[in-house]
CSV table of C-alpha atoms and ligand atoms in Angstrom, one decimal:
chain,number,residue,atom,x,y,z
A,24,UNK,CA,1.3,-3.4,-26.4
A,25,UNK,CA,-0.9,-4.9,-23.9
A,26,UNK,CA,-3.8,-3.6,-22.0
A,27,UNK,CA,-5.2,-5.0,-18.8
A,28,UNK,CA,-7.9,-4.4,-16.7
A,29,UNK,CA,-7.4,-5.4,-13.3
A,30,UNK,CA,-10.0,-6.1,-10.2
A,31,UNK,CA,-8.9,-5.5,-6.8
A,32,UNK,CA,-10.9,-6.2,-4.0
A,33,UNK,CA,-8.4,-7.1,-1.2
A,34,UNK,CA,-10.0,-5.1,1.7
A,35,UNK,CA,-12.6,-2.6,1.7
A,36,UNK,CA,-11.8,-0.1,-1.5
A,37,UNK,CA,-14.0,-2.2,-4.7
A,38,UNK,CA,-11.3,-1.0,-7.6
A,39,UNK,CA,-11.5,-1.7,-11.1
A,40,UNK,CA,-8.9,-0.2,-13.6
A,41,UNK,CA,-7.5,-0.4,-16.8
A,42,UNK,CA,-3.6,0.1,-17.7
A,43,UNK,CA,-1.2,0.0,-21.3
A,44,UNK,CA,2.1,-1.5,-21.0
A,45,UNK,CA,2.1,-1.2,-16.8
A,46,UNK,CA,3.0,2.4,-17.2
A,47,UNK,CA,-0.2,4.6,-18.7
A,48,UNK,CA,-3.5,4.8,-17.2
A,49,UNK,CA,-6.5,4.7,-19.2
A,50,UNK,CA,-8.8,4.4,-16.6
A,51,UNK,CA,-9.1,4.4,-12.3
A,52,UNK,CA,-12.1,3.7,-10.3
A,53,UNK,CA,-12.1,3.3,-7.0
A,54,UNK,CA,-15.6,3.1,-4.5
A,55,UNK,CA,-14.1,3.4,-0.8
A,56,UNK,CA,-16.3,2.2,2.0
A,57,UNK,CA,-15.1,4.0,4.5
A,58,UNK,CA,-18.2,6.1,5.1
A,59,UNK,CA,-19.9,2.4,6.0
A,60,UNK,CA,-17.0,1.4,8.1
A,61,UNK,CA,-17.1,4.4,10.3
A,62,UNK,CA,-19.6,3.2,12.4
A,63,UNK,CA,-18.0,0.5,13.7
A,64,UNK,CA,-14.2,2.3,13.3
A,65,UNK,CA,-12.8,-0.5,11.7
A,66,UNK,CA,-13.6,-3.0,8.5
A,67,UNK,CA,-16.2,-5.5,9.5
A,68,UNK,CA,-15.1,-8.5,6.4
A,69,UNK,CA,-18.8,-9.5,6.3
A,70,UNK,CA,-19.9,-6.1,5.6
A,71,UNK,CA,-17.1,-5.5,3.3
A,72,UNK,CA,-17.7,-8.3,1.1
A,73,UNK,CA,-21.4,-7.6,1.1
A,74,UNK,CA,-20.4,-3.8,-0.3
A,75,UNK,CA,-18.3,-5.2,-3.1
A,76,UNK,CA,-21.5,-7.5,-4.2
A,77,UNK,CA,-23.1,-4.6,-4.3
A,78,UNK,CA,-20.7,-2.5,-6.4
A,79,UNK,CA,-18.6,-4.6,-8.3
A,80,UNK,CA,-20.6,-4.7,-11.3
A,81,UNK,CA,-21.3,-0.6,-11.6
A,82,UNK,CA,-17.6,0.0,-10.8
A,83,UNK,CA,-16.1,-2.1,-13.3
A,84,UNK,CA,-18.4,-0.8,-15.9
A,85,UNK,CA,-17.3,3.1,-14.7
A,86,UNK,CA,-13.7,1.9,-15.8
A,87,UNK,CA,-14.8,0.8,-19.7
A,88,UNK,CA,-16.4,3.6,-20.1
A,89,UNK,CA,-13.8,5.9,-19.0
A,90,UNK,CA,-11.1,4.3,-20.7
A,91,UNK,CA,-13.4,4.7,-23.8
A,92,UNK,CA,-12.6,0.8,-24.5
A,93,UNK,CA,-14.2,-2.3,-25.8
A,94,UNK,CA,-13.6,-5.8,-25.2
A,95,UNK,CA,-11.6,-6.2,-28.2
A,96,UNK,CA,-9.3,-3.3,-26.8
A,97,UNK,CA,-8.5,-5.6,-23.6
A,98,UNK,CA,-5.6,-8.1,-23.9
A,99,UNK,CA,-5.6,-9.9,-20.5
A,100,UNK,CA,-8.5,-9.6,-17.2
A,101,UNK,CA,-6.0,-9.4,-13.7
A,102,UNK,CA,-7.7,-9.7,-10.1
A,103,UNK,CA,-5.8,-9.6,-6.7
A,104,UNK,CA,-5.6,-13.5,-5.7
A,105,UNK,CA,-4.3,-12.2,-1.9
A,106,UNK,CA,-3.5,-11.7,0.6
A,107,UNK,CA,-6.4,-9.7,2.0
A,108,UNK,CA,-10.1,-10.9,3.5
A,109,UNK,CA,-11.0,-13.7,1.9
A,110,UNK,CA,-15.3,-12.8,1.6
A,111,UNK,CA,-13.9,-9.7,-0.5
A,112,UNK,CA,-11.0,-11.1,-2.5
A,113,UNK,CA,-13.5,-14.1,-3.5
A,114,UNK,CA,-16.1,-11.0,-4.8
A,115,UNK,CA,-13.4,-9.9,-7.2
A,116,UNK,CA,-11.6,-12.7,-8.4
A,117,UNK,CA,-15.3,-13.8,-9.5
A,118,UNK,CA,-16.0,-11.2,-11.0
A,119,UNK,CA,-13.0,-11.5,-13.1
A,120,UNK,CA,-12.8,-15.1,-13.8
A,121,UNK,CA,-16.3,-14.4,-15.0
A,122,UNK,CA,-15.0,-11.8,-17.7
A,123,UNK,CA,-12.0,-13.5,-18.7
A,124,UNK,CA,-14.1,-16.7,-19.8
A,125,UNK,CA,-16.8,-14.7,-21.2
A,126,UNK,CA,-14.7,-12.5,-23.2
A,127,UNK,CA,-12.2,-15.1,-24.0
A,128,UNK,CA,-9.4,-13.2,-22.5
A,129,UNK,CA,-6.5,-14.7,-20.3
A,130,UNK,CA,-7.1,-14.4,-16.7
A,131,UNK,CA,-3.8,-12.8,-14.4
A,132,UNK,CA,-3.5,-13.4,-10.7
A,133,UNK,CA,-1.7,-10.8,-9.0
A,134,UNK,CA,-0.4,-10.9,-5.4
A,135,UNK,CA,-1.8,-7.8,-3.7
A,136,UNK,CA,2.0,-7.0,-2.3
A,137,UNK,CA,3.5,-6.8,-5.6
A,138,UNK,CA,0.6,-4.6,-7.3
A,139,UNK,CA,1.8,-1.8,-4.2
A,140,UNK,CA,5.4,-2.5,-5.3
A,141,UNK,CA,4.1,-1.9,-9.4
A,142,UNK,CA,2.0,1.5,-8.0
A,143,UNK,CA,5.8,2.6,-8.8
A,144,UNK,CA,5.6,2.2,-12.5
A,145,UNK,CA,3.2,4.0,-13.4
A,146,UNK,CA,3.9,7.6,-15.3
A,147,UNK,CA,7.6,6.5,-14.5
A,148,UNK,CA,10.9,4.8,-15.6
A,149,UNK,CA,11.4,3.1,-12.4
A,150,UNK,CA,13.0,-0.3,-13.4
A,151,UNK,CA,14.5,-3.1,-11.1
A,152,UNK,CA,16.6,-3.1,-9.2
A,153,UNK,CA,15.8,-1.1,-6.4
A,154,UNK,CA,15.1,-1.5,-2.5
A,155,UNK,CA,11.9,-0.7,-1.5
A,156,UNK,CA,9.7,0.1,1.6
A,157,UNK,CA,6.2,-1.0,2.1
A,158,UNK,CA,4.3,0.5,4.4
A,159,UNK,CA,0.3,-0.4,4.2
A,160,UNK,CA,-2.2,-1.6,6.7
A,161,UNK,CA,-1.4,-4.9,6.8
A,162,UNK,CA,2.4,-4.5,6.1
A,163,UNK,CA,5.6,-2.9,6.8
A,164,UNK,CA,8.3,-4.0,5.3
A,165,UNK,CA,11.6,-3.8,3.7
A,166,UNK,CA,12.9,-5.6,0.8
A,167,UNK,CA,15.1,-5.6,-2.4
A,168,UNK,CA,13.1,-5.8,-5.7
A,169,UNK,CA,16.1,-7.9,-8.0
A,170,UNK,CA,16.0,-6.9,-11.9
A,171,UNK,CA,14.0,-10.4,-12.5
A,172,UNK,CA,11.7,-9.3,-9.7
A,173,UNK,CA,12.8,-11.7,-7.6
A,174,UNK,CA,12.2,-10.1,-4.2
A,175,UNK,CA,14.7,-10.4,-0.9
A,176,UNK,CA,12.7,-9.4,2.4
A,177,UNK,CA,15.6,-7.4,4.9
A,178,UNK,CA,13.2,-6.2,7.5
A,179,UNK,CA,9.4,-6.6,8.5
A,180,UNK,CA,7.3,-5.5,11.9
A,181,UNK,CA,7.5,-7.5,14.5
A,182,UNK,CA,3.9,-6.9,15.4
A,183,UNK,CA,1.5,-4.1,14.0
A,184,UNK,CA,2.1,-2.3,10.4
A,185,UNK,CA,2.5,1.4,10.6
A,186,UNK,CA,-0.8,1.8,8.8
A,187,UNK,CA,-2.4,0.0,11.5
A,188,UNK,CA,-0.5,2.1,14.2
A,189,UNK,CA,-2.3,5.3,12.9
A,190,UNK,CA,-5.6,3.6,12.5
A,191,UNK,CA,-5.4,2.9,16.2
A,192,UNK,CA,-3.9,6.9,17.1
A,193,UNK,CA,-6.7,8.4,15.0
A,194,UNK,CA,-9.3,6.5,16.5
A,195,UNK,CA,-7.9,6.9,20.3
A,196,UNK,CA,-7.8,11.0,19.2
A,197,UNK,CA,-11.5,10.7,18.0
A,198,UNK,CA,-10.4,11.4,14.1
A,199,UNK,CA,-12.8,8.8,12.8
A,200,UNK,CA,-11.9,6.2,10.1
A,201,UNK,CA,-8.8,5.8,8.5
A,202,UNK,CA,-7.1,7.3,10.8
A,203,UNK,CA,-3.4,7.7,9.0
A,204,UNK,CA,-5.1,10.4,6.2
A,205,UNK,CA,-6.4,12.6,9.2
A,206,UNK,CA,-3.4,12.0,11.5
A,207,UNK,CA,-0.7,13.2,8.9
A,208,UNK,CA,-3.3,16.3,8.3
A,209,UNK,CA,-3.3,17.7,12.1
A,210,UNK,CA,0.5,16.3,12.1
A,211,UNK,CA,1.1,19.5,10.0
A,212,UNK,CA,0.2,21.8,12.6
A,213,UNK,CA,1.2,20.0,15.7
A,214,UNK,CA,4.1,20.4,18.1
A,215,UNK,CA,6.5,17.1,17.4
A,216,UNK,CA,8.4,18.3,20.6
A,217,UNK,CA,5.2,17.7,22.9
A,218,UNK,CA,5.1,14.5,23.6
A,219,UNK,CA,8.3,11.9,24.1
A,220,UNK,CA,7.2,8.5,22.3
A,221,UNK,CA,9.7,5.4,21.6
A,222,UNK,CA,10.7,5.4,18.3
A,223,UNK,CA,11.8,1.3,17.7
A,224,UNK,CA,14.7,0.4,15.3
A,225,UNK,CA,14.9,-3.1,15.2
A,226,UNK,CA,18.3,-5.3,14.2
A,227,UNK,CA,17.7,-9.1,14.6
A,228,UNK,CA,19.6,-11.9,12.8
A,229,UNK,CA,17.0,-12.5,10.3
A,230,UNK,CA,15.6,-9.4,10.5
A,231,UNK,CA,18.2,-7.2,10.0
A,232,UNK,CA,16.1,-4.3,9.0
A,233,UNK,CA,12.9,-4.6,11.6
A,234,UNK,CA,10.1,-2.4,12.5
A,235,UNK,CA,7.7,-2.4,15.8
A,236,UNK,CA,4.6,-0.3,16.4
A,237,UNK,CA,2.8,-1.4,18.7
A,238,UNK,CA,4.7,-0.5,21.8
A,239,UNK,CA,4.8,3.2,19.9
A,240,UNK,CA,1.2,2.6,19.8
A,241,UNK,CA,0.2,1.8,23.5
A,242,UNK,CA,2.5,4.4,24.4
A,243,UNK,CA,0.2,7.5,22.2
A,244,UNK,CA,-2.9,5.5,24.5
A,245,UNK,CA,-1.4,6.0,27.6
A,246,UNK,CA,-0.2,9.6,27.2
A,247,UNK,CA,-3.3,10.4,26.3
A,248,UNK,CA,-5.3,9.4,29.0
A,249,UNK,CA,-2.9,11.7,30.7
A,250,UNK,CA,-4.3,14.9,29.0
A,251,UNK,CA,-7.7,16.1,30.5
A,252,UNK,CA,-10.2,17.8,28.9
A,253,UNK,CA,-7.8,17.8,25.3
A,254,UNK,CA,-7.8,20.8,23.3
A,255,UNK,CA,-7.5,20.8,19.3
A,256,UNK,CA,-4.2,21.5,19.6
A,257,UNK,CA,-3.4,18.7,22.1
A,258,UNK,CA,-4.8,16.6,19.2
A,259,UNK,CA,-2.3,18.3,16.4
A,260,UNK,CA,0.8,17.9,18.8
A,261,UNK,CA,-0.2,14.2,19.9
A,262,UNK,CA,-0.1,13.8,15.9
A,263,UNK,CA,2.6,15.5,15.0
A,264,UNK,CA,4.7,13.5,17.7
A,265,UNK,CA,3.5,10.1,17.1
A,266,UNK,CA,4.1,10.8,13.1
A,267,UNK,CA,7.7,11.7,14.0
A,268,UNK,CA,8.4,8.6,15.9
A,269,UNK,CA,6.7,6.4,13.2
A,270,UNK,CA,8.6,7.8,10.5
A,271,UNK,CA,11.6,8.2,11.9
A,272,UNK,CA,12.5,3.7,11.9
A,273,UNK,CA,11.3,4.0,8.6
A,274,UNK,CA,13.7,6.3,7.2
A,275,UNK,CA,16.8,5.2,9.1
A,276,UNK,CA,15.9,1.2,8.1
A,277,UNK,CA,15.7,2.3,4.6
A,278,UNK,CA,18.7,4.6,4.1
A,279,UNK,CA,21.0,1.7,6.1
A,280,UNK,CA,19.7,-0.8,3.9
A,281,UNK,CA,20.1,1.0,0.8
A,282,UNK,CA,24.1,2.2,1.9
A,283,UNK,CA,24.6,-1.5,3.1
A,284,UNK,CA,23.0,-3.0,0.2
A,285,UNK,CA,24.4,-0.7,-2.5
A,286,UNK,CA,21.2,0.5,-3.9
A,287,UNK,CA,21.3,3.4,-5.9
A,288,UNK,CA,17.5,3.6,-6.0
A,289,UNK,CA,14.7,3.2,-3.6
A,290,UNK,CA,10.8,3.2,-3.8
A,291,UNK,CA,8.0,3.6,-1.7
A,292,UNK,CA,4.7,1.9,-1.6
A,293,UNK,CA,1.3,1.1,0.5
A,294,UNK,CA,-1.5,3.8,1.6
A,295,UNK,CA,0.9,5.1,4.4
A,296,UNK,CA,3.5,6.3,1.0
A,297,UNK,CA,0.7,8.8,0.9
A,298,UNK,CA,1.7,10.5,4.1
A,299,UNK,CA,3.4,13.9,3.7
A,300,UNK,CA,5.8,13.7,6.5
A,301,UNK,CA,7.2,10.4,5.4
A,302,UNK,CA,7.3,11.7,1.4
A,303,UNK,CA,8.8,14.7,2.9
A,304,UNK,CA,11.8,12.7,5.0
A,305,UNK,CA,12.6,10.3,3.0
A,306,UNK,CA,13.5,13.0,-0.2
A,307,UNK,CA,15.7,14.9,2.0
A,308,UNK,CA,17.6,12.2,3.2
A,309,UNK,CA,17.5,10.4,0.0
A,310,UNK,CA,18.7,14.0,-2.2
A,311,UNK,CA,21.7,14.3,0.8
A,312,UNK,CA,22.8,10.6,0.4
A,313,UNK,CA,22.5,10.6,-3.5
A,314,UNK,CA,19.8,7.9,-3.6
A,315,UNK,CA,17.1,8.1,-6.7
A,316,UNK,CA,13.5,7.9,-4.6
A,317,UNK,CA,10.6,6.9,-6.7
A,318,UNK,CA,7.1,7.8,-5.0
A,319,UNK,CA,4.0,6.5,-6.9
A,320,UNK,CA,1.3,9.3,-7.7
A,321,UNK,CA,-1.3,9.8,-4.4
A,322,UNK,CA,-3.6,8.4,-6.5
A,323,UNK,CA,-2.2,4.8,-6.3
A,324,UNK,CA,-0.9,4.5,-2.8
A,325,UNK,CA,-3.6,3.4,-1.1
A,326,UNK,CA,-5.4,0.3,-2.3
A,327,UNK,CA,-6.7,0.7,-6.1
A,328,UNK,CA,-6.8,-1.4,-9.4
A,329,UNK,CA,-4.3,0.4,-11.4
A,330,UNK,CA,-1.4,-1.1,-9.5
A,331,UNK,CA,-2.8,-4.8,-10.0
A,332,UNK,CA,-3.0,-4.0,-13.8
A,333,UNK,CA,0.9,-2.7,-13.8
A,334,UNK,CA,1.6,-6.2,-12.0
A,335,UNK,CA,-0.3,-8.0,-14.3
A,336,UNK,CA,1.4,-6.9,-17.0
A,337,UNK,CA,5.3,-6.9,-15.0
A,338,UNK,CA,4.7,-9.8,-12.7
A,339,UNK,CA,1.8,-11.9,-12.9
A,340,UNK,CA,1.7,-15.1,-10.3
A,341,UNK,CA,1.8,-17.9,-11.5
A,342,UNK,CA,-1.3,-19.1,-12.8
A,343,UNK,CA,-1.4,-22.7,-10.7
A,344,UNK,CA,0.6,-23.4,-7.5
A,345,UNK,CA,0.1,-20.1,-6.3
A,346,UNK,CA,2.4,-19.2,-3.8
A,347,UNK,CA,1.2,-16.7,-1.4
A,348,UNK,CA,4.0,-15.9,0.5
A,349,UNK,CA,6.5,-12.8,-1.0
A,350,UNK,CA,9.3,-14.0,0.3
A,351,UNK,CA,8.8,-17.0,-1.7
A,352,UNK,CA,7.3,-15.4,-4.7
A,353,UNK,CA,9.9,-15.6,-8.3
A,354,UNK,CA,9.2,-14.8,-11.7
A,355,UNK,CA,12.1,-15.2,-14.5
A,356,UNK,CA,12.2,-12.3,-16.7
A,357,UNK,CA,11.9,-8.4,-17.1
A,358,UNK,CA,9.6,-7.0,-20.5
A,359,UNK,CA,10.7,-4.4,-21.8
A,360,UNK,CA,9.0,-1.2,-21.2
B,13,KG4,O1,-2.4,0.0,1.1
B,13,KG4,P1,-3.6,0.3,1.8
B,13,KG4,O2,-4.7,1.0,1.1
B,13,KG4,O3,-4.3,-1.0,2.3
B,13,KG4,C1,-3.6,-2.2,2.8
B,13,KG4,O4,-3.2,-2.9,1.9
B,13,KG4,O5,-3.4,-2.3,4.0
B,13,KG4,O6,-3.3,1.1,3.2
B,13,KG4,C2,-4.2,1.6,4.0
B,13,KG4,C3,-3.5,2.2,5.2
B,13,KG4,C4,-4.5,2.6,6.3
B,13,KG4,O7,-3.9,2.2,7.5
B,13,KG4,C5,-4.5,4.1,6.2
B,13,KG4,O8,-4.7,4.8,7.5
B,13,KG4,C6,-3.1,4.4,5.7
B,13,KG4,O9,-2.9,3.4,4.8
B,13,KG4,N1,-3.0,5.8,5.1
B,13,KG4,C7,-2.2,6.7,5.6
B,13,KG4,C8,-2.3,7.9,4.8
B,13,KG4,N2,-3.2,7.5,3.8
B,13,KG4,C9,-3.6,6.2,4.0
B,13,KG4,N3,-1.4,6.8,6.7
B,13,KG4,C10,-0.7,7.9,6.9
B,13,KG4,N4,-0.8,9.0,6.2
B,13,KG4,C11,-1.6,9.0,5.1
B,13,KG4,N5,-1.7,10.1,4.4
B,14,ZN,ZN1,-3.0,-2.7,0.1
């Protein structure tokens, strides 16, 4: 039995969360900023880091007193080491280090790619090896989790991540920010037929599984300046069509890698596994070829501590020499759940 609480601090969510075993949440607080970063429709890092400051503290307490825990209860303190903006990883990593020593408690870095990989094993029986898709705002990528959790990258973005790609559609429709929750929401009700966009499948010698948004991307912009004096429902179909050719690479890369690959079960993982249209696609076409999908719960697919806990606990970097890099990233050994 081990219980961890975990800092994450990556971007611009201050999380703080505690986890048994990887599996069974005892606790998950997460303060979002997005309300400051609206403003300026994007994360200012300076501003970000400032927030965290600010919060930390409050947060971290929230998640002992939720759990109902004391220090004695907590085996092990894990913080996100990277990748993310450094001015808000350094605000949690602190914060951390600070516990650890003060409570005498080992401390667990955590890269922040394999906590969204880990959002998959909690409430489940998920268990390597699987492929899985990672689809974030500062990723998109494929990649084979191997039963040590060694990881094999197939296929990555040539350019933007998807999550950045509807960032960039929700703020050229006026949606505010982030602008994937509020794009998959008028996606619902749009027209996918409306507008033609390019959907990019990309096959490369080392990246045989290979995503590109940003031509999809400029292409939304440009149709749009087209449309004068746009209705609501101009705005749902724009959605709805740009969600459709954004999902669609993502399913097809997946399901080819998983028949090439032999994988008889896939997972999803990043803020953009929250989307509807993309949980929806990927089940049917996994339930027609046979393929087990594992979703996390909504609650950790966007950025949050409970994920860095389960990695903590399943695959901890190591703690000097860190590498930063997943495709370089290895770990012997699988605990048992
Ligand atoms: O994983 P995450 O919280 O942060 C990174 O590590 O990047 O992902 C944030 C991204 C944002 O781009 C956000 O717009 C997107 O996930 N996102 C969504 C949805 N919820 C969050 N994109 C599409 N549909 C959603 N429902
Ligand atoms: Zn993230």
């Amino acid at each position: 039995m081990a219980t961890i609480l975990a800092v994450e601090t990556s971007c611009d969510d201050t999380a703080c969360a505690i986890v048994a075993n990887g599996r069974r949440v005892l606790s998950n607080v997460v303060a979002n900023q997005n309300t400051l970063h609206q403003a300026t429709g994007g994360v200012v890092p300076e501003v970000a880091a400032r927030q965290h400051l600010q919060v930390v503290q409050p947060v971290i307490q929230q998640a002992m007193a939720d759990a109902g825990l004391t220090w004695d209860d907590i085996d092990g303190v894990a913080a996100t080491l990277g990748p993310g903006l450094i001015g808000s990883l350094l605000i949690g990593v602190n914060a951390a280090k600070s516990l650890s020593w003060l409570h005498n408690k080992p401390f667990i870095p955590v890269h922040h790619l394999v906590g969204h990989v880990c959002a998959n094993f909690i409430d489940s029986d998920l268990r390597p090896p699987f492929g899985c898709l990672l689809v974030s705002g500062g990723h998109t990528q494929l990649m084979v989790v191997n039963d040590d959790f060694t990881v094999n990258v197939l296929g990555h973005t040539l350019d933007d991540a998807v999550g950045e790609a509807y960032d960039k559609v929700g703020r050229v429709l006026g949606l505010g920010f982030p602008g994937g929750p509020a794009v998959d929401k008028q996606a619902a009700t749009g027209n996918p037929e409306r507008f033609p966009l390019p959907v990019a499948n990309i096959r490369q010698p080392n990246n045989a599984y290979g995503f590109s948004y940003s031509g999809l991307k400029t292409a939304v912009a440009r149709q749009w300046q087209k449309v004068t004096s746009p209705t609501d429902h101009d705005v749902a179909d724009m959605c709805a069509s740009f969600q459709r050719a954004a999902i669609a690479p993502l399913v097809k890369q997946t399901l080819a890698a998983a028949k090439a690959h032999q994988l008889a079960t896939v997972a999803v993982c990043g803020g953009v596994s929250a989307n509807r249209g993309l949980r929806h696609a990927l089940t049917t076409a996994c339930d027609e070829a046979n393929i087990a999908l594992f979703l996390p719960p909504i609650s950790v697919c966007t950025d949050n501590a409970a994920m860095i806990a389960s990695a903590g606990y399943f695959s901890p970097l190591p703690v000097t020499g860190v590498p930063l890099a997943m495709e370089v990233f290895s770990r012997g050994g699988w605990p048992a759940a």
